[in-house]
Amino acid sequence: MADRLVFVYKSRNKQGRYLYLKEKDVFAHIPAGLLDAFGVPEFVMMFALSKHKSLPKVKVEDLEEALATKGYFLRIDLEDVEENLINQERKYRGLDPLSKEELSDLFK
């Protein structure tokens, strides 16, 4: 079985936004609204998925499933306090912040 290559692009508009594709420079299957919000993708790297049992900030199983079903995977890093509007609002309301896992569950 051949290695599945994954092509990673970063957003020029938003820090911490990454698009993982199963084909290099093929954006036709990505929803127009998502691509408009993402902005012009900037190629970052490619890697063989089979060579990685774990990836930073991405569950390999989620990435494999998204690439197989949709052809792309969108990663949004919520670690930047300014970008994490959910926890900013929770703090304003006197609530405890959500963990990374809880935030991730909101977007499944």
Short mmCIF file of N, CA and C in Angstrom, two decimals:
data_model
loop_
_atom_site.label_atom_id
_atom_site.label_comp_id
_atom_site.label_asym_id
_atom_site.label_seq_id
_atom_site.Cartn_x
_atom_site.Cartn_y
_atom_site.Cartn_z
N MET A 1 0.84 -1.18 0.00
CA MET A 1 0.00 0.00 0.00
C MET A 1 0.88 1.24 0.00
N ALA A 2 0.59 2.19 -0.84
CA ALA A 2 1.38 3.42 -0.95
C ALA A 2 1.08 4.34 0.23
N ASP A 3 2.08 5.10 0.59
CA ASP A 3 1.89 6.09 1.65
C ASP A 3 0.94 7.17 1.18
N ARG A 4 0.04 7.57 2.07
CA ARG A 4 -0.84 8.70 1.77
C ARG A 4 -0.08 9.97 2.11
N LEU A 5 0.10 10.80 1.11
CA LEU A 5 0.75 12.09 1.35
C LEU A 5 -0.30 13.10 1.78
N VAL A 6 0.09 13.95 2.70
CA VAL A 6 -0.77 15.01 3.20
C VAL A 6 -0.06 16.33 2.92
N PHE A 7 -0.82 17.29 2.40
CA PHE A 7 -0.27 18.59 2.04
C PHE A 7 -0.86 19.63 2.98
N VAL A 8 0.00 20.40 3.62
CA VAL A 8 -0.42 21.34 4.67
C VAL A 8 -0.24 22.77 4.18
N TYR A 9 -1.29 23.56 4.39
CA TYR A 9 -1.29 24.98 4.02
C TYR A 9 -1.65 25.80 5.25
N LYS A 10 -1.09 26.99 5.34
CA LYS A 10 -1.47 27.89 6.43
C LYS A 10 -2.24 29.06 5.85
N SER A 11 -3.05 29.67 6.70
CA SER A 11 -3.82 30.83 6.30
C SER A 11 -2.96 32.08 6.38
N ARG A 12 -3.07 32.92 5.40
CA ARG A 12 -2.39 34.21 5.45
C ARG A 12 -3.25 35.23 6.21
N ASN A 13 -4.55 34.94 6.32
CA ASN A 13 -5.47 35.87 6.98
C ASN A 13 -5.52 35.68 8.49
N LYS A 14 -5.51 34.44 8.94
CA LYS A 14 -5.71 34.13 10.35
C LYS A 14 -4.56 33.28 10.87
N GLN A 15 -3.97 33.72 11.94
CA GLN A 15 -2.89 32.95 12.57
C GLN A 15 -3.48 31.69 13.20
N GLY A 16 -2.77 30.59 13.11
CA GLY A 16 -3.20 29.35 13.74
C GLY A 16 -4.25 28.58 12.97
N ARG A 17 -4.41 28.88 11.67
CA ARG A 17 -5.36 28.16 10.83
C ARG A 17 -4.57 27.36 9.79
N TYR A 18 -4.84 26.06 9.73
CA TYR A 18 -4.11 25.18 8.80
C TYR A 18 -5.10 24.29 8.07
N LEU A 19 -4.84 24.08 6.80
CA LEU A 19 -5.67 23.24 5.95
C LEU A 19 -4.82 22.07 5.49
N TYR A 20 -5.28 20.85 5.77
CA TYR A 20 -4.60 19.62 5.37
C TYR A 20 -5.37 19.06 4.18
N LEU A 21 -4.67 18.79 3.08
CA LEU A 21 -5.31 18.28 1.87
C LEU A 21 -4.72 16.94 1.46
N LYS A 22 -5.53 16.13 0.76
CA LYS A 22 -5.02 14.86 0.26
C LYS A 22 -4.39 15.00 -1.12
N GLU A 23 -4.60 16.15 -1.78
CA GLU A 23 -3.98 16.42 -3.08
C GLU A 23 -3.40 17.83 -3.06
N LYS A 24 -2.19 17.96 -3.58
CA LYS A 24 -1.54 19.27 -3.57
C LYS A 24 -2.24 20.25 -4.52
N ASP A 25 -2.51 21.43 -3.98
CA ASP A 25 -3.08 22.55 -4.73
C ASP A 25 -4.45 22.26 -5.34
N VAL A 26 -5.20 21.32 -4.77
CA VAL A 26 -6.56 21.02 -5.25
C VAL A 26 -7.54 21.52 -4.19
N PHE A 27 -8.18 22.66 -4.49
CA PHE A 27 -9.07 23.31 -3.54
C PHE A 27 -10.54 23.29 -3.98
N ALA A 28 -10.84 22.64 -5.10
CA ALA A 28 -12.18 22.67 -5.68
C ALA A 28 -13.24 22.08 -4.75
N HIS A 29 -12.90 21.10 -3.92
CA HIS A 29 -13.87 20.43 -3.06
C HIS A 29 -14.06 21.12 -1.71
N ILE A 30 -13.34 22.20 -1.46
CA ILE A 30 -13.47 22.93 -0.20
C ILE A 30 -14.60 23.94 -0.34
N PRO A 31 -15.53 24.00 0.63
CA PRO A 31 -16.64 24.95 0.53
C PRO A 31 -16.13 26.39 0.33
N ALA A 32 -16.81 27.12 -0.55
CA ALA A 32 -16.38 28.47 -0.92
C ALA A 32 -16.29 29.39 0.30
N GLY A 33 -17.26 29.30 1.21
CA GLY A 33 -17.24 30.15 2.40
C GLY A 33 -16.03 29.89 3.27
N LEU A 34 -15.69 28.62 3.40
CA LEU A 34 -14.51 28.25 4.20
C LEU A 34 -13.24 28.78 3.55
N LEU A 35 -13.14 28.63 2.25
CA LEU A 35 -11.95 29.09 1.54
C LEU A 35 -11.85 30.62 1.56
N ASP A 36 -13.00 31.30 1.47
CA ASP A 36 -13.00 32.77 1.56
C ASP A 36 -12.50 33.23 2.92
N ALA A 37 -12.98 32.59 3.98
CA ALA A 37 -12.56 32.95 5.33
C ALA A 37 -11.10 32.60 5.58
N PHE A 38 -10.66 31.49 5.01
CA PHE A 38 -9.28 31.03 5.19
C PHE A 38 -8.31 31.97 4.47
N GLY A 39 -8.72 32.47 3.32
CA GLY A 39 -7.84 33.33 2.52
C GLY A 39 -6.99 32.51 1.58
N VAL A 40 -6.02 33.15 0.97
CA VAL A 40 -5.14 32.47 0.02
C VAL A 40 -4.25 31.50 0.79
N PRO A 41 -4.37 30.20 0.53
CA PRO A 41 -3.55 29.22 1.25
C PRO A 41 -2.07 29.32 0.86
N GLU A 42 -1.21 29.21 1.85
CA GLU A 42 0.23 29.22 1.62
C GLU A 42 0.78 27.84 1.96
N PHE A 43 1.37 27.17 0.98
CA PHE A 43 1.90 25.83 1.19
C PHE A 43 3.00 25.85 2.24
N VAL A 44 2.91 24.91 3.20
CA VAL A 44 3.88 24.84 4.29
C VAL A 44 4.75 23.59 4.17
N MET A 45 4.10 22.42 4.00
CA MET A 45 4.87 21.18 3.94
C MET A 45 3.99 20.03 3.47
N MET A 46 4.63 18.90 3.23
CA MET A 46 3.92 17.65 2.98
C MET A 46 4.58 16.56 3.80
N PHE A 47 3.80 15.54 4.13
CA PHE A 47 4.35 14.42 4.88
C PHE A 47 3.56 13.16 4.56
N ALA A 48 4.18 12.02 4.82
CA ALA A 48 3.53 10.72 4.63
C ALA A 48 2.79 10.38 5.92
N LEU A 49 1.50 10.26 5.84
CA LEU A 49 0.67 10.04 7.02
C LEU A 49 1.00 8.73 7.72
N SER A 50 1.33 7.69 6.97
CA SER A 50 1.60 6.38 7.57
C SER A 50 2.85 6.37 8.45
N LYS A 51 3.69 7.34 8.29
CA LYS A 51 4.93 7.39 9.08
C LYS A 51 4.75 8.09 10.42
N HIS A 52 3.52 8.55 10.71
CA HIS A 52 3.26 9.29 11.94
C HIS A 52 2.15 8.63 12.74
N LYS A 53 2.49 8.14 13.93
CA LYS A 53 1.48 7.57 14.82
C LYS A 53 0.78 8.67 15.60
N SER A 54 1.45 9.81 15.75
CA SER A 54 0.84 10.96 16.40
C SER A 54 1.34 12.22 15.71
N LEU A 55 0.53 13.25 15.80
CA LEU A 55 0.86 14.55 15.21
C LEU A 55 0.59 15.63 16.24
N PRO A 56 1.34 16.71 16.21
CA PRO A 56 1.06 17.79 17.15
C PRO A 56 -0.28 18.46 16.82
N LYS A 57 -1.13 18.58 17.82
CA LYS A 57 -2.39 19.32 17.73
C LYS A 57 -3.45 18.70 16.83
N VAL A 58 -3.20 17.48 16.33
CA VAL A 58 -4.16 16.81 15.45
C VAL A 58 -4.21 15.33 15.82
N LYS A 59 -5.42 14.79 15.95
CA LYS A 59 -5.56 13.35 16.14
C LYS A 59 -5.45 12.69 14.77
N VAL A 60 -4.55 11.73 14.66
CA VAL A 60 -4.31 11.06 13.38
C VAL A 60 -5.60 10.44 12.85
N GLU A 61 -6.40 9.86 13.74
CA GLU A 61 -7.66 9.22 13.31
C GLU A 61 -8.61 10.25 12.70
N ASP A 62 -8.72 11.43 13.34
CA ASP A 62 -9.60 12.48 12.82
C ASP A 62 -9.11 12.97 11.46
N LEU A 63 -7.81 13.11 11.32
CA LEU A 63 -7.23 13.56 10.05
C LEU A 63 -7.49 12.54 8.95
N GLU A 64 -7.25 11.25 9.24
CA GLU A 64 -7.49 10.20 8.25
C GLU A 64 -8.95 10.17 7.81
N GLU A 65 -9.87 10.26 8.77
CA GLU A 65 -11.30 10.22 8.44
C GLU A 65 -11.71 11.42 7.59
N ALA A 66 -11.26 12.61 7.97
CA ALA A 66 -11.62 13.82 7.22
C ALA A 66 -11.07 13.77 5.80
N LEU A 67 -9.83 13.33 5.65
CA LEU A 67 -9.25 13.25 4.31
C LEU A 67 -9.98 12.22 3.45
N ALA A 68 -10.40 11.12 4.06
CA ALA A 68 -11.11 10.07 3.31
C ALA A 68 -12.52 10.51 2.91
N THR A 69 -13.20 11.23 3.79
CA THR A 69 -14.60 11.59 3.52
C THR A 69 -14.76 12.93 2.82
N LYS A 70 -13.96 13.93 3.21
CA LYS A 70 -14.11 15.28 2.65
C LYS A 70 -12.97 15.70 1.74
N GLY A 71 -11.82 15.08 1.93
CA GLY A 71 -10.65 15.47 1.14
C GLY A 71 -9.83 16.57 1.76
N TYR A 72 -10.28 17.07 2.91
CA TYR A 72 -9.53 18.12 3.60
C TYR A 72 -9.80 18.04 5.10
N PHE A 73 -8.94 18.69 5.87
CA PHE A 73 -9.09 18.79 7.32
C PHE A 73 -8.67 20.20 7.70
N LEU A 74 -9.50 20.88 8.46
CA LEU A 74 -9.19 22.24 8.92
C LEU A 74 -8.76 22.19 10.37
N ARG A 75 -7.59 22.73 10.66
CA ARG A 75 -7.10 22.82 12.04
C ARG A 75 -7.12 24.28 12.45
N ILE A 76 -7.77 24.54 13.59
CA ILE A 76 -7.81 25.88 14.16
C ILE A 76 -7.20 25.79 15.55
N ASP A 77 -6.08 26.44 15.73
CA ASP A 77 -5.43 26.45 17.04
C ASP A 77 -6.13 27.48 17.92
N LEU A 78 -6.59 27.03 19.08
CA LEU A 78 -7.31 27.91 20.00
C LEU A 78 -6.46 28.32 21.20
N GLU A 79 -5.17 28.14 21.11
CA GLU A 79 -4.31 28.44 22.24
C GLU A 79 -4.09 29.93 22.43
N ASP A 80 -4.18 30.70 21.38
CA ASP A 80 -3.99 32.13 21.47
C ASP A 80 -5.22 32.74 22.15
N VAL A 81 -5.00 33.39 23.29
CA VAL A 81 -6.11 33.94 24.08
C VAL A 81 -6.95 34.88 23.24
N GLU A 82 -6.33 35.68 22.39
CA GLU A 82 -7.08 36.64 21.58
C GLU A 82 -7.99 35.94 20.58
N GLU A 83 -7.59 34.77 20.12
CA GLU A 83 -8.40 34.03 19.15
C GLU A 83 -9.46 33.17 19.82
N ASN A 84 -9.31 32.87 21.09
CA ASN A 84 -10.23 31.98 21.77
C ASN A 84 -11.39 32.78 22.37
N LEU A 85 -12.33 33.13 21.53
CA LEU A 85 -13.45 33.97 21.95
C LEU A 85 -14.38 33.27 22.93
N ILE A 86 -14.46 31.96 22.83
CA ILE A 86 -15.33 31.22 23.75
C ILE A 86 -14.86 31.41 25.18
N ASN A 87 -13.57 31.19 25.43
CA ASN A 87 -13.07 31.35 26.79
C ASN A 87 -13.01 32.80 27.23
N GLN A 88 -12.87 33.73 26.31
CA GLN A 88 -12.96 35.15 26.68
C GLN A 88 -14.36 35.46 27.20
N GLU A 89 -15.37 34.96 26.51
CA GLU A 89 -16.76 35.18 26.93
C GLU A 89 -17.03 34.50 28.27
N ARG A 90 -16.52 33.28 28.44
CA ARG A 90 -16.71 32.57 29.71
C ARG A 90 -16.08 33.34 30.86
N LYS A 91 -14.90 33.90 30.64
CA LYS A 91 -14.22 34.68 31.68
C LYS A 91 -15.06 35.92 32.02
N TYR A 92 -15.59 36.59 31.01
CA TYR A 92 -16.42 37.77 31.20
C TYR A 92 -17.65 37.43 32.06
N ARG A 93 -18.19 36.23 31.87
CA ARG A 93 -19.38 35.80 32.62
C ARG A 93 -19.04 35.15 33.96
N GLY A 94 -17.76 35.12 34.31
CA GLY A 94 -17.34 34.55 35.58
C GLY A 94 -17.28 33.03 35.58
N LEU A 95 -17.19 32.43 34.41
CA LEU A 95 -17.13 30.97 34.30
C LEU A 95 -15.69 30.52 34.09
N ASP A 96 -15.42 29.28 34.47
CA ASP A 96 -14.09 28.71 34.25
C ASP A 96 -13.87 28.48 32.76
N PRO A 97 -12.62 28.59 32.30
CA PRO A 97 -12.34 28.33 30.89
C PRO A 97 -12.50 26.85 30.57
N LEU A 98 -12.79 26.57 29.31
CA LEU A 98 -12.88 25.19 28.85
C LEU A 98 -11.49 24.69 28.50
N SER A 99 -11.27 23.40 28.71
CA SER A 99 -9.99 22.79 28.34
C SER A 99 -9.92 22.63 26.82
N LYS A 100 -8.74 22.30 26.32
CA LYS A 100 -8.58 22.05 24.88
C LYS A 100 -9.51 20.95 24.40
N GLU A 101 -9.63 19.90 25.22
CA GLU A 101 -10.49 18.77 24.84
C GLU A 101 -11.96 19.20 24.78
N GLU A 102 -12.40 19.99 25.77
CA GLU A 102 -13.79 20.46 25.77
C GLU A 102 -14.05 21.38 24.58
N LEU A 103 -13.10 22.24 24.27
CA LEU A 103 -13.25 23.11 23.11
C LEU A 103 -13.30 22.30 21.82
N SER A 104 -12.45 21.31 21.72
CA SER A 104 -12.42 20.46 20.54
C SER A 104 -13.75 19.74 20.35
N ASP A 105 -14.34 19.27 21.44
CA ASP A 105 -15.62 18.57 21.37
C ASP A 105 -16.74 19.46 20.84
N LEU A 106 -16.65 20.76 21.06
CA LEU A 106 -17.68 21.68 20.59
C LEU A 106 -17.74 21.75 19.06
N PHE A 107 -16.62 21.44 18.40
CA PHE A 107 -16.53 21.61 16.96
C PHE A 107 -16.55 20.29 16.20
N LYS A 108 -17.01 19.21 16.82
CA LYS A 108 -17.08 17.91 16.15
C LYS A 108 -18.38 17.77 15.42
#
